[in-house]
XYZ file of N, CA and C in Angstrom:
249
model
N -17.688 0.396 -5.413
C -17.020 1.028 -4.405
C -15.348 0.578 -4.382
N -15.278 -0.541 -4.451
C -14.090 -1.443 -4.523
C -13.093 -0.973 -5.801
N -13.784 -0.757 -6.677
C -13.138 -0.549 -7.887
C -12.513 0.935 -7.643
N -13.489 1.679 -7.232
C -13.031 3.290 -6.995
C -11.851 3.322 -6.274
N -11.863 2.542 -5.037
C -10.817 2.688 -4.234
C -9.565 2.141 -4.878
N -9.547 1.158 -5.706
C -8.450 0.565 -6.631
C -7.716 1.629 -7.462
N -8.755 2.476 -8.044
C -8.386 3.593 -8.907
C -7.594 4.559 -8.196
N -7.968 4.981 -6.953
C -7.448 5.982 -6.227
C -6.015 5.473 -5.700
N -5.902 4.309 -5.240
C -4.762 3.631 -4.939
C -3.771 3.695 -6.055
N -4.204 3.226 -7.342
C -3.300 3.168 -8.440
C -2.902 4.368 -8.847
N -3.598 5.546 -8.752
C -3.275 6.845 -9.189
C -2.377 7.561 -8.365
N -2.568 7.233 -7.108
C -1.582 7.587 -5.911
C -0.444 6.945 -6.149
N -0.268 5.785 -6.167
C 0.982 5.061 -6.518
C 1.615 5.391 -7.755
N 0.927 5.690 -8.784
C 1.506 6.302 -10.090
C 2.241 7.667 -9.977
N 1.560 8.515 -9.274
C 2.066 9.718 -8.955
C 3.297 9.744 -8.120
N 3.246 8.948 -7.170
C 4.443 8.738 -6.282
C 5.590 8.318 -6.996
N 5.376 7.273 -8.089
C 6.339 6.845 -8.682
C 7.082 7.894 -9.771
N 6.206 8.433 -10.282
C 6.538 9.685 -11.155
C 7.369 10.616 -10.622
N 6.985 11.042 -9.429
C 7.842 11.999 -8.641
C 9.316 11.352 -8.429
N 9.421 10.278 -8.039
C 10.704 9.538 -7.788
C 11.387 9.540 -9.021
N 10.866 9.089 -10.005
C 11.626 9.098 -11.247
C 12.038 10.408 -11.689
N 11.208 11.575 -11.624
C 11.385 12.632 -11.931
C 12.753 13.274 -11.155
N 12.652 13.072 -9.997
C 13.805 13.706 -9.072
C 15.131 12.886 -9.301
N 14.831 11.660 -9.472
C 16.318 10.859 -9.736
C 16.752 11.210 -11.046
N 16.186 11.328 -12.083
C 16.815 11.629 -13.511
C 17.170 13.188 -13.355
N 16.562 13.966 -12.657
C 17.095 15.488 -12.683
C 18.341 15.545 -11.688
N 18.488 14.707 -10.951
C 19.666 14.398 -10.194
C 20.782 13.585 -10.672
N 20.430 13.177 -11.922
C 21.216 12.172 -12.507
C 21.735 10.938 -11.765
N 20.905 10.543 -11.069
C 21.116 9.228 -10.049
C 20.538 8.085 -10.907
N 21.195 7.038 -11.060
C 21.037 5.779 -11.674
C 20.215 4.689 -10.840
N 19.431 3.850 -11.397
C 18.793 2.885 -10.595
C 20.090 2.043 -9.685
N 21.119 1.865 -10.391
C 22.298 1.178 -9.944
C 22.794 1.968 -8.790
N 22.745 3.174 -8.721
C 23.164 4.186 -7.466
C 22.100 3.784 -6.358
N 20.940 3.981 -6.782
C 19.906 3.783 -5.530
C 20.036 2.281 -4.948
N 20.256 1.414 -5.616
C 20.607 -0.078 -5.436
C 21.835 0.016 -4.338
N 22.732 0.577 -4.777
C 24.065 0.672 -3.991
C 23.769 1.302 -2.741
N 23.089 2.385 -2.551
C 22.926 3.228 -1.445
C 21.682 2.696 -0.410
N 20.744 1.903 -0.866
C 19.665 1.190 -0.177
C 19.936 -0.241 0.126
N 20.579 -1.058 -0.725
C 20.693 -2.299 -0.548
C 19.437 -3.123 -1.254
N 18.668 -2.219 -1.938
C 17.569 -2.999 -2.625
C 17.979 -3.125 -4.035
N 17.716 -4.592 -4.260
C 18.360 -5.146 -5.735
C 17.785 -4.236 -6.789
N 18.702 -3.925 -7.839
C 18.262 -3.019 -8.829
C 17.173 -3.510 -9.759
N 16.809 -4.748 -9.949
C 15.505 -5.400 -10.601
C 14.361 -4.817 -9.816
N 14.426 -4.815 -8.566
C 13.360 -4.238 -7.573
C 13.043 -2.836 -7.863
N 14.110 -2.223 -8.140
C 14.026 -0.639 -8.379
C 13.341 -0.351 -9.638
N 13.711 -1.299 -10.640
C 13.218 -1.330 -12.023
C 11.700 -1.614 -11.961
N 11.315 -2.519 -11.264
C 9.956 -2.858 -11.070
C 9.027 -2.020 -10.562
N 9.852 -1.174 -9.445
C 8.997 -0.371 -8.761
C 8.662 0.909 -9.758
N 9.786 1.409 -10.397
C 9.461 2.583 -11.544
C 8.603 1.996 -12.544
N 8.494 0.778 -13.051
C 7.660 0.518 -14.002
C 6.169 0.159 -13.567
N 6.044 0.456 -12.135
C 4.754 0.062 -11.625
C 4.266 -1.496 -11.654
N 5.295 -2.236 -11.760
C 4.786 -3.711 -11.565
C 5.229 -4.322 -10.156
N 5.801 -3.362 -9.247
C 5.882 -3.571 -7.885
C 5.271 -2.741 -6.790
N 4.649 -3.324 -5.987
C 3.884 -2.659 -4.893
C 4.761 -2.528 -3.925
N 5.307 -1.266 -3.722
C 6.415 -0.737 -2.772
C 5.927 -0.855 -1.201
N 6.666 -1.204 -0.359
C 6.427 -1.168 0.949
C 6.624 0.371 1.491
N 6.291 0.894 2.456
C 6.716 2.275 2.967
C 7.928 2.416 3.159
N 8.466 1.422 3.715
C 10.007 1.261 4.088
C 10.839 1.514 2.699
N 10.218 0.869 1.780
C 10.978 0.960 0.463
C 11.045 2.154 -0.007
N 9.876 2.849 0.077
C 9.691 4.365 -0.319
C 10.456 5.192 0.115
N 10.680 5.001 1.618
C 11.401 6.029 2.145
C 13.012 5.747 1.917
N 13.376 4.618 2.009
C 14.700 4.133 1.506
C 15.151 4.819 0.286
N 14.289 4.459 -0.842
C 14.469 5.176 -2.229
C 14.321 6.628 -2.306
N 13.540 7.261 -1.616
C 13.410 8.681 -1.414
C 14.770 9.272 -0.947
N 15.170 8.759 0.245
C 16.327 9.322 1.055
C 17.620 9.085 0.070
N 17.741 8.036 -0.619
C 18.928 7.798 -1.469
C 18.972 8.892 -2.586
N 17.862 9.472 -2.963
C 17.936 10.613 -3.860
C 17.718 12.036 -3.342
N 17.803 12.243 -2.029
C 17.822 13.392 -1.318
C 16.543 13.962 -1.029
N 15.455 13.021 -0.760
C 14.152 13.477 -0.624
C 13.615 12.833 0.690
N 12.646 13.489 1.400
C 12.117 13.000 2.446
C 10.433 12.789 2.149
N 10.212 11.609 2.832
C 8.816 11.494 2.726
C 7.768 12.104 3.679
N 6.590 12.806 3.226
C 5.817 13.351 4.055
C 4.436 13.025 3.694
N 3.605 12.160 4.653
C 2.491 11.815 4.339
C 1.253 12.699 5.252
N 0.471 13.268 4.361
C -0.694 13.634 5.019
C -1.833 13.007 4.807
N -2.616 12.788 5.838
C -3.961 12.062 5.973
C -5.089 13.314 5.899
N -5.934 13.062 5.118
C -7.152 13.990 5.308
C -8.491 13.378 5.058
N -9.499 14.023 5.632
C -10.751 13.472 5.449
C -11.239 13.359 3.952
N -11.706 12.447 3.389
C -12.568 12.551 2.146
C -13.505 13.197 2.091
N -13.755 13.943 0.835
C -14.921 14.630 0.548
C -16.033 13.885 0.260
N -17.261 14.151 0.272
C -18.323 13.451 -0.023
C -18.395 12.158 0.312
N -17.977 11.773 1.497
C -17.706 10.540 2.088
C -19.329 9.676 2.295
N -19.486 8.693 1.679
C -20.943 8.077 1.923
C -20.782 7.276 3.253
N -21.913 7.275 3.811
C -21.962 6.603 5.274
C -22.857 5.639 5.268
């Protein structure tokens, strides 16, 4: 069960990172631009994008804001939840 939870978290984090990278590149914004706008050091932006850094929610919101995105989180009940 723990391994399944890790897969879900990893997949969710990967999808989020892919979206941030895609929007950043589409808007021709560099990692240095994000660093300048957020105060987050550029190496940390790079680690975030490469999946080597587990970002906080605050970091995600700051990065998203710097590229003109807002973060919207939706929680929903799991299907087939074991009890």
